[in-house]
Coordinates of C-alpha atoms and ligand atoms in Angstrom, one line a residue:
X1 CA 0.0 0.0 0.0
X2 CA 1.4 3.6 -1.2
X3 CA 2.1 5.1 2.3
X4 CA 1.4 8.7 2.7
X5 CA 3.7 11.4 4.3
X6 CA 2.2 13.9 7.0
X7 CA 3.7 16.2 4.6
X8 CA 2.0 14.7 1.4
X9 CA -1.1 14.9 3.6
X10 CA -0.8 19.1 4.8
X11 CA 0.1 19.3 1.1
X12 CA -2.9 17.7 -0.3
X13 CA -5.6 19.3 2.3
X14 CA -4.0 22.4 1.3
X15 CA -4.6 21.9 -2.5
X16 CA -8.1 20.8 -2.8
X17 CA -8.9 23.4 0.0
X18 CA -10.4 21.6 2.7
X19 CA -8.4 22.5 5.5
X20 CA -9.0 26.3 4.4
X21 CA -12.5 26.7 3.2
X22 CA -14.5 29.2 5.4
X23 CA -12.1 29.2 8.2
X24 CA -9.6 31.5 9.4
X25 CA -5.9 30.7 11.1
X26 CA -4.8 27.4 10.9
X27 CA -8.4 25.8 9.7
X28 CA -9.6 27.0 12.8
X29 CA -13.2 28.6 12.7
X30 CA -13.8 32.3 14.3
X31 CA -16.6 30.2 16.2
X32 CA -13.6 27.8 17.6
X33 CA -11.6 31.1 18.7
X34 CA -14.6 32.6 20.0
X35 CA -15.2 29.8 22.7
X36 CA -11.7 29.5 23.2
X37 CA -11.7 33.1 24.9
X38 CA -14.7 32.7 26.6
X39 CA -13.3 29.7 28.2
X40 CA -9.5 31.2 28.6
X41 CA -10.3 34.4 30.7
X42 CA -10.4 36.0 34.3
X43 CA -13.3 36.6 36.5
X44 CA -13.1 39.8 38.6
X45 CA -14.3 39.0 42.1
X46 CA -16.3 42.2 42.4
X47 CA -19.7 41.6 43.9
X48 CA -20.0 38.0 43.4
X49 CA -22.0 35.9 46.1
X50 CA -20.5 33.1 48.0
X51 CA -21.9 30.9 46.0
X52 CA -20.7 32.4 42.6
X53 CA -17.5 32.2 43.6
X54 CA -17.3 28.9 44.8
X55 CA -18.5 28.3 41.2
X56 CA -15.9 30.4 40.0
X57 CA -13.0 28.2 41.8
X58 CA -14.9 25.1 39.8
X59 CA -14.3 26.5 37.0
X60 CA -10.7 27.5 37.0
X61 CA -10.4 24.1 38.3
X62 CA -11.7 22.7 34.8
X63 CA -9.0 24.8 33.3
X64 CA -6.4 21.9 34.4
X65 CA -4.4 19.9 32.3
X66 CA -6.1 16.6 31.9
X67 CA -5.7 13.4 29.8
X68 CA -7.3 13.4 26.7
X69 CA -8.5 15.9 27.7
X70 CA -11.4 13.8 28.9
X71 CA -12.1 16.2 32.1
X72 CA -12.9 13.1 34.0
X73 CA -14.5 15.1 36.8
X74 CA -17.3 15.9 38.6
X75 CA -18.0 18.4 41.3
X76 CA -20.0 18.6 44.4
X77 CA -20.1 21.8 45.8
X78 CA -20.6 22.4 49.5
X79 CA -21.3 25.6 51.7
X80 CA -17.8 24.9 52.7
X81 CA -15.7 22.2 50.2
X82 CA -16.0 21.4 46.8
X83 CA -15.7 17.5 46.2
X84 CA -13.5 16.4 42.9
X85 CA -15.0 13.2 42.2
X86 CA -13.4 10.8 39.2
X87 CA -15.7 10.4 36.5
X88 CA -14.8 6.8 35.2
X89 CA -17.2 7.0 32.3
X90 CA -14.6 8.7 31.0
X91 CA -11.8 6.9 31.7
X92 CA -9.5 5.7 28.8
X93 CA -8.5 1.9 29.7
X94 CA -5.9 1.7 26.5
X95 CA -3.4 4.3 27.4
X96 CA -4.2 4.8 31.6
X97 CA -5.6 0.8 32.8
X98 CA -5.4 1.5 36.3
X99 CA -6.5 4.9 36.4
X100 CA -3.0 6.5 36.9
X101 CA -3.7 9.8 34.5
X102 CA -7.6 10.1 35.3
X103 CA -6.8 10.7 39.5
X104 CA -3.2 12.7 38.0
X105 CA -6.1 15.3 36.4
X106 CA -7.8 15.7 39.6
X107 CA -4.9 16.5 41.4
X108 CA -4.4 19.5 38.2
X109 CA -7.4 20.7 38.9
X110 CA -7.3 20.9 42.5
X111 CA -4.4 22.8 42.1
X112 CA -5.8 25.2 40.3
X113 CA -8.7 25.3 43.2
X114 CA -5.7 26.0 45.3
X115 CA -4.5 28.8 43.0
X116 CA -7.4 30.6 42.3
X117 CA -9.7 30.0 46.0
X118 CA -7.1 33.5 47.4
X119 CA -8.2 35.7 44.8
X120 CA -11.9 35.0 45.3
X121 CA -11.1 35.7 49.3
X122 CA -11.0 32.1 50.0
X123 CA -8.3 29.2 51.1
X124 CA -8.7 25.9 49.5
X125 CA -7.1 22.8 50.8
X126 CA -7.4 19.4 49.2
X127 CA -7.3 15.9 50.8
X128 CA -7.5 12.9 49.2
X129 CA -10.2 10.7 50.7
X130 CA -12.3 7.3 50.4
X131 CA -15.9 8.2 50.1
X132 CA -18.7 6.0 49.3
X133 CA -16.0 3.3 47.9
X134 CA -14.6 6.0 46.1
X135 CA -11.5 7.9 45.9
X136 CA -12.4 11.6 45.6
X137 CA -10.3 15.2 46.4
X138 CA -12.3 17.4 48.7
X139 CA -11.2 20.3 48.8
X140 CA -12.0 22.2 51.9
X141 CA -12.8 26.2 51.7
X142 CA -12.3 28.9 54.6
X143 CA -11.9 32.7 54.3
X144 CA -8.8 33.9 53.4
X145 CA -6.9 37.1 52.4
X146 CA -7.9 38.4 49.1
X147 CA -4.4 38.0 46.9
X148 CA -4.0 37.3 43.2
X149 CA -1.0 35.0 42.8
X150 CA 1.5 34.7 39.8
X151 CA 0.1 31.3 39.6
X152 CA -3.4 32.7 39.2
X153 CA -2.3 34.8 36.8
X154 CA -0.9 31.9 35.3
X155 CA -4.3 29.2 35.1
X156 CA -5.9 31.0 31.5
X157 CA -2.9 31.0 29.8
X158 CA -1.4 28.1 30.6
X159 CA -1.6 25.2 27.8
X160 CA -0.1 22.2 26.5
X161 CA 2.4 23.3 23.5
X162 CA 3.0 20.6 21.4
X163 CA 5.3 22.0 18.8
X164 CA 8.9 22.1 18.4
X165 CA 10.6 24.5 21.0
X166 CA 13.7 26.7 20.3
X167 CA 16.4 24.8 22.2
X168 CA 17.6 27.8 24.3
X169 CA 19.0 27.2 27.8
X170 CA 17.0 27.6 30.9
X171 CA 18.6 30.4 33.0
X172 CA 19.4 29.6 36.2
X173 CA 17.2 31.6 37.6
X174 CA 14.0 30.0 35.9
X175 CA 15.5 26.5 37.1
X176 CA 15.9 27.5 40.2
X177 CA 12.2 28.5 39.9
X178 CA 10.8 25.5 38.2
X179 CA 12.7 23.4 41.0
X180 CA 11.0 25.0 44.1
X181 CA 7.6 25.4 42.1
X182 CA 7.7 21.4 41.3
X183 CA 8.9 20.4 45.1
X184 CA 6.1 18.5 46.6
X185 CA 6.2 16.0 50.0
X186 CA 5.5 12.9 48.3
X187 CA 6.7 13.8 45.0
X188 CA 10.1 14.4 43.4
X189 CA 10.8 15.9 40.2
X190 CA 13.9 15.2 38.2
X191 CA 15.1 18.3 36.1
X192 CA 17.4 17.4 33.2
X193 CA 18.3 19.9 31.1
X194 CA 21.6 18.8 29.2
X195 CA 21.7 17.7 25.9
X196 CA 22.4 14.9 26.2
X197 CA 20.3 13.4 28.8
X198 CA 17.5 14.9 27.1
X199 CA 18.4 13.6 24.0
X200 CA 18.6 9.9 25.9
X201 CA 15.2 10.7 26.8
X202 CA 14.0 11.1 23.1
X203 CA 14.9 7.9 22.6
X204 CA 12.8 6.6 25.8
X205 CA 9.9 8.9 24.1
X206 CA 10.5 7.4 20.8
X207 CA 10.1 4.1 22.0
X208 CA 7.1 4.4 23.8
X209 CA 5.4 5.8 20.8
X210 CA 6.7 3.0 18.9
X211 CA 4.6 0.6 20.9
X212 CA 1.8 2.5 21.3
X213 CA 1.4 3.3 17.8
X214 CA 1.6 -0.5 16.8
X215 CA -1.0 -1.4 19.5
X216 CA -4.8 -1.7 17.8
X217 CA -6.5 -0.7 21.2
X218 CA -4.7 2.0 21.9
X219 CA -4.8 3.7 18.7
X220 CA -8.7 3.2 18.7
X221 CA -9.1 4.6 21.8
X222 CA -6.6 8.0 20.9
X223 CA -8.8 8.1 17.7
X224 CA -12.2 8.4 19.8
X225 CA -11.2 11.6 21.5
X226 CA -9.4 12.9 18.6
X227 CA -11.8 16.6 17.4
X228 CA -10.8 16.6 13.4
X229 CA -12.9 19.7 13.1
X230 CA -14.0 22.8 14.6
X231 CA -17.4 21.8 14.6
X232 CA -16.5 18.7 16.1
X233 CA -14.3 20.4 19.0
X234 CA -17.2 23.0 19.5
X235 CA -19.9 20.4 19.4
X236 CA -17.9 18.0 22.0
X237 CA -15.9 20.1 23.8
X238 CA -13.8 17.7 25.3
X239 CA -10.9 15.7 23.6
X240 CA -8.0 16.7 21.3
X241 CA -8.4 19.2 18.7
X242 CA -6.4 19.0 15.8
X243 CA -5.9 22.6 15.3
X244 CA -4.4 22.5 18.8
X245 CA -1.7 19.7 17.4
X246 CA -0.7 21.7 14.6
X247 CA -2.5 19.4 12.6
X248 CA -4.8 20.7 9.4
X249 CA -8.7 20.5 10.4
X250 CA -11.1 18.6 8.4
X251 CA -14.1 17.0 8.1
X252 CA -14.5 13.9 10.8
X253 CA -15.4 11.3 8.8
X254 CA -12.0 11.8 6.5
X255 CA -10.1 12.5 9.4
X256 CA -10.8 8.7 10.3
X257 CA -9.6 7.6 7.3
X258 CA -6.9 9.7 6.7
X259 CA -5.4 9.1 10.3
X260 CA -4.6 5.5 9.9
X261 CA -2.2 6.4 7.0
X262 CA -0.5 9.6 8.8
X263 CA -0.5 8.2 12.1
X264 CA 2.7 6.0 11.6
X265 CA 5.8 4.7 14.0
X266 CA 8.1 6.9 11.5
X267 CA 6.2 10.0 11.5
X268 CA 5.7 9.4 15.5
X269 CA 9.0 8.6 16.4
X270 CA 10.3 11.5 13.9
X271 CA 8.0 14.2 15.5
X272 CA 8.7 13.0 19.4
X273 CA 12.3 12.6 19.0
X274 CA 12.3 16.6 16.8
X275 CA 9.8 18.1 19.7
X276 CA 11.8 16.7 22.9
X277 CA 15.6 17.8 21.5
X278 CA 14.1 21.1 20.5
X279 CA 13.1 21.6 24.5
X280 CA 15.3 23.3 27.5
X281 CA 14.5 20.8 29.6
X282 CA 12.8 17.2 30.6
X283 CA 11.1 17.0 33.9
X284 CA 9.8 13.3 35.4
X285 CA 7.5 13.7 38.0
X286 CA 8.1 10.7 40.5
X287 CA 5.8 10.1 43.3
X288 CA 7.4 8.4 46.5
X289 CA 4.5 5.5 46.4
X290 CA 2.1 4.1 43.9
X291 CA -0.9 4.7 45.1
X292 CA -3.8 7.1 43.8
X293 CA -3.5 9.7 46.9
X294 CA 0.1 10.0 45.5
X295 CA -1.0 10.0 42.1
X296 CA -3.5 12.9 42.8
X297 CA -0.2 14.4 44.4
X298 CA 2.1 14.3 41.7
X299 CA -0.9 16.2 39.2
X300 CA -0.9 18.9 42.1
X301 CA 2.8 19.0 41.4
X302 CA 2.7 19.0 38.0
X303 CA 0.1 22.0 38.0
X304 CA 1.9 24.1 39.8
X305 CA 4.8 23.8 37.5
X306 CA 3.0 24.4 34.5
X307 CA 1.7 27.2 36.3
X308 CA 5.0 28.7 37.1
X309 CA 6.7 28.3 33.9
X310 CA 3.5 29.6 32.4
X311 CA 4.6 32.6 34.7
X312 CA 8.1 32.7 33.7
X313 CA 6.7 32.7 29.9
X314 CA 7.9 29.1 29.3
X315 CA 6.0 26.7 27.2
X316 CA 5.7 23.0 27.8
X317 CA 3.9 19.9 27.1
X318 CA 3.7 15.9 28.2
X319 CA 5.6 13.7 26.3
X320 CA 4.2 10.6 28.3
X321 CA 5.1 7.8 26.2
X322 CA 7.7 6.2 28.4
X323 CA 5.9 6.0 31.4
X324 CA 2.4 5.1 29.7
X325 CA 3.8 1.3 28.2
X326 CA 5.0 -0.9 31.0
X327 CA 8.0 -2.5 30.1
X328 CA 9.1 1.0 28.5
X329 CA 8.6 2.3 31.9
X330 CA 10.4 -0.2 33.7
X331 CA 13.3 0.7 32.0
X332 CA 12.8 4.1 32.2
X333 CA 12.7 3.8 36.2
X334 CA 16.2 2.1 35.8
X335 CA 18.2 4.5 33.3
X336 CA 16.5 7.6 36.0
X337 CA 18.6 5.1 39.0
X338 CA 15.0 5.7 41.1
X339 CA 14.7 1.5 42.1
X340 CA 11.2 0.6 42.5
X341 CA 9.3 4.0 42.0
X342 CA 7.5 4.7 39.3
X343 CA 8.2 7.5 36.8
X344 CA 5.0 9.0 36.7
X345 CA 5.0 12.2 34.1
X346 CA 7.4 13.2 31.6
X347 CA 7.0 16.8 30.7
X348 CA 9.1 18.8 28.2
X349 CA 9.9 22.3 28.8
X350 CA 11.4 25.2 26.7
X351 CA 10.1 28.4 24.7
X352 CA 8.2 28.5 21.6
X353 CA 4.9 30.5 19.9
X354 CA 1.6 29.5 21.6
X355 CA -0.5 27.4 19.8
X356 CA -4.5 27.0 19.6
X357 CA -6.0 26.4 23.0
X358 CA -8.3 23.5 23.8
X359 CA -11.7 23.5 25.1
X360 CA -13.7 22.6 28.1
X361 CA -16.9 21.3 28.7
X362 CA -19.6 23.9 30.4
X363 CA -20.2 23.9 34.5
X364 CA -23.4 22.9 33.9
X365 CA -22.1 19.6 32.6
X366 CA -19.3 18.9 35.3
X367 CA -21.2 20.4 38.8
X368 CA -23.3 17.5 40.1
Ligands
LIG1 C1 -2.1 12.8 33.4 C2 -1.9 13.5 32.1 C3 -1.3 12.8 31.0 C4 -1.2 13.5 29.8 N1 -0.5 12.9 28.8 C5 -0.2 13.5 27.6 C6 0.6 13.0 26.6 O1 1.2 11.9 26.8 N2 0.8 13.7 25.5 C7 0.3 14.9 25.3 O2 0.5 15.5 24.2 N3 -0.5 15.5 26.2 C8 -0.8 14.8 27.4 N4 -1.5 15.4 28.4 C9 -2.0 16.8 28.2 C10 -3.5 16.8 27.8 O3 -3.8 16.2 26.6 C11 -4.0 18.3 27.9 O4 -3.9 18.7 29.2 C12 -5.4 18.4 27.4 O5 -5.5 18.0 26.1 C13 -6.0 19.8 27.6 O6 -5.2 20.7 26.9 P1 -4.5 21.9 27.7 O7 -3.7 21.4 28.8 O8 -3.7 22.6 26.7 O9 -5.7 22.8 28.2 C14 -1.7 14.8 29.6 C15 -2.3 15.4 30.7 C16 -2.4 14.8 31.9 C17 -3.0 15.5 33.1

């Protein structure tokens, strides 16, 4: 079978016009751009009631990274907490079977609760608990001083960048900062940021993808929550856009077909192994046990991160592939020297343009 290039394929969208037709930007539609600022902005406290803003801290919360970008949440909002519950209907079993990534994204967006709760005059402090057979984040909510944070600042424009960075150094300065932003108890984060480590971790990336991209289930499942159009993303708004990827937008029902020929271990293994060399750093997130408090943990750590490279106008994105196949990650844990812990997110750092943002669904749809 005549294989098709990613190239071959921008090329060809390009000249029958289907990626361009009626849309502006990168194939993106002024409706897509529209939502995306109504989703990516700040709420002034003003004269909000108590109950608005506890709504308020919910939905900066929904600004978190999350896998799939499934938003496998619900919340339950109390006079005084708001309950993060898991929503395992949308759980992705392929890439995350025992849940790892879907309690990781409730620890990102109880971070952000943590973030935001001080500028709406409030303090917000999550534990992990069992609840009804269920492990949920409550996050409990008393008065506080009213203070806007950095990291507040931070939670609308942060986003996952997946392009290829410039390859400039971090300054010490930012390291420094990304250090003591990523510190955690129960979590450690391993900072590399020398060529050649990073370039070792390509390889680790590379190899991941390999697997995943020759495994049946997962692919299916990435397919599922891939959004191959505006529409689609705006319809939805859950899952990974296209645009978002850098990748041209076009009707869903090509976008199925056309995948399968574009989504190949070369053009994988070339893009990963381009994107991580291109970055200033590689971060793995390791949480000291392997359990789903400490996973909820290491997303909390994680989030702030993102949150204070956002600050320092860094760019970053996950490039989870070694942790995400098993026997990838096994050997992963031994060329990082951490024994039995396991790596839990890889997360590539450096500068670059900001790309489309992603969407998320409305409160109405997440507040139980
Ligand atoms: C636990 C977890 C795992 C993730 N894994 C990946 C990944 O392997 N590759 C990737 O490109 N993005 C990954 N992401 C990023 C999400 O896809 C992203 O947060 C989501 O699409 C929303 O986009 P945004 O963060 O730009 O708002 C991950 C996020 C989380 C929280």
């Amino acid at each position: 079978m005549a294989r098709i290039s990613r190239r071959q394929f921008n090329l060809g969208l390009a000249a029958t016009g289907i990626a361009t037709v009626g849309l502006t930007g990168c194939g993106i539609s002024d409706a897509y751009g529209a939502a995306t600022q109504q989703t990516w902005r700040h709420t002034e406290a003003g004269d909000l009631s108590p109950a608005q803003k506890r709504r308020e801290i919910v939905r900066y919360g929904t600004l978190a990274a999350n896998s799939h970008n499934t938003q496998p949440w619900t919340f339950a909002i109390e006079e005084d907490r708001i309950e993060i519950r898991p929503d395992f209907t949308r759980a992705t079993p392929a890439v995350d079977p025992d849940d790892h990534h879907l309690f990781v994204s409730l620890g990102c967006a109880a971070e952000n609760m943590v973030a935001a709760a001080p500028a709406f005059g409030m303090e917000a402090v999550p534990e992990v608990t069992p609840r009804d057979g269920e492990t949920r984040v409550a996050v409990a909510l008393g008065s506080g001083p009213t203070r806007r944070s950095p990291e507040f600042e931070a939670i609308p424009r942060r986003q996952c960048t997946r392009s290829e960075y410039d390859g400039t150094p971090l300054t010490a300065s930012e390291l420094r900062q990304l250090q003591a932003a990523a510190e955690t108890p129960g979590v450690d984060a391993i900072i590399l940021n020398a060529a050649q480590p990073i370039s070792e971790v390509a390889e680790f990336v590379a190899t991941g993808s390999d697997a995943q991209v020759r495994d049946p289930e997962f692919v299916a499942e990435l397919k599922e929550w891939i959004r191959f159009s505006s529409a689609e993303a705006l319809e939805k708004r859950d899952g990974l856009f296209s645009g978002c990827m850098g990748n041209p937008t076009i009707p869903p029902w090509l976008g199925r077909i056309v995948f399968d020929f574009v989504f190949t271990e070369n053009a994988e293994r070339e893009k990963n192994i381009k994107h991580v060399n291109s970055s200033s750093a590689v971060v793995v997130f390791t949480a000291k046990q392997n359990d789903r408090a400490h996973w909820v943990e290491v997303g909390r750590a994680y989030q702030r991160f993102a949150l204070v490279a956002t600050h320092l106008g860094l760019k970053h994105a996950f490039v989870n592939q070694p942790v995400e196949v098993p026997e990838v990650r096994e050997q992963f844990a031994s060329y990082l020297g951490i024994g039995d812990r396991r790596p839990d997110l890889v997360i590539r750092v450096g500068r670059a343009p900001e790309m489309p943002r992603s969407l998320r669904r409305s409160l109405d749809d997440v507040i139980v």
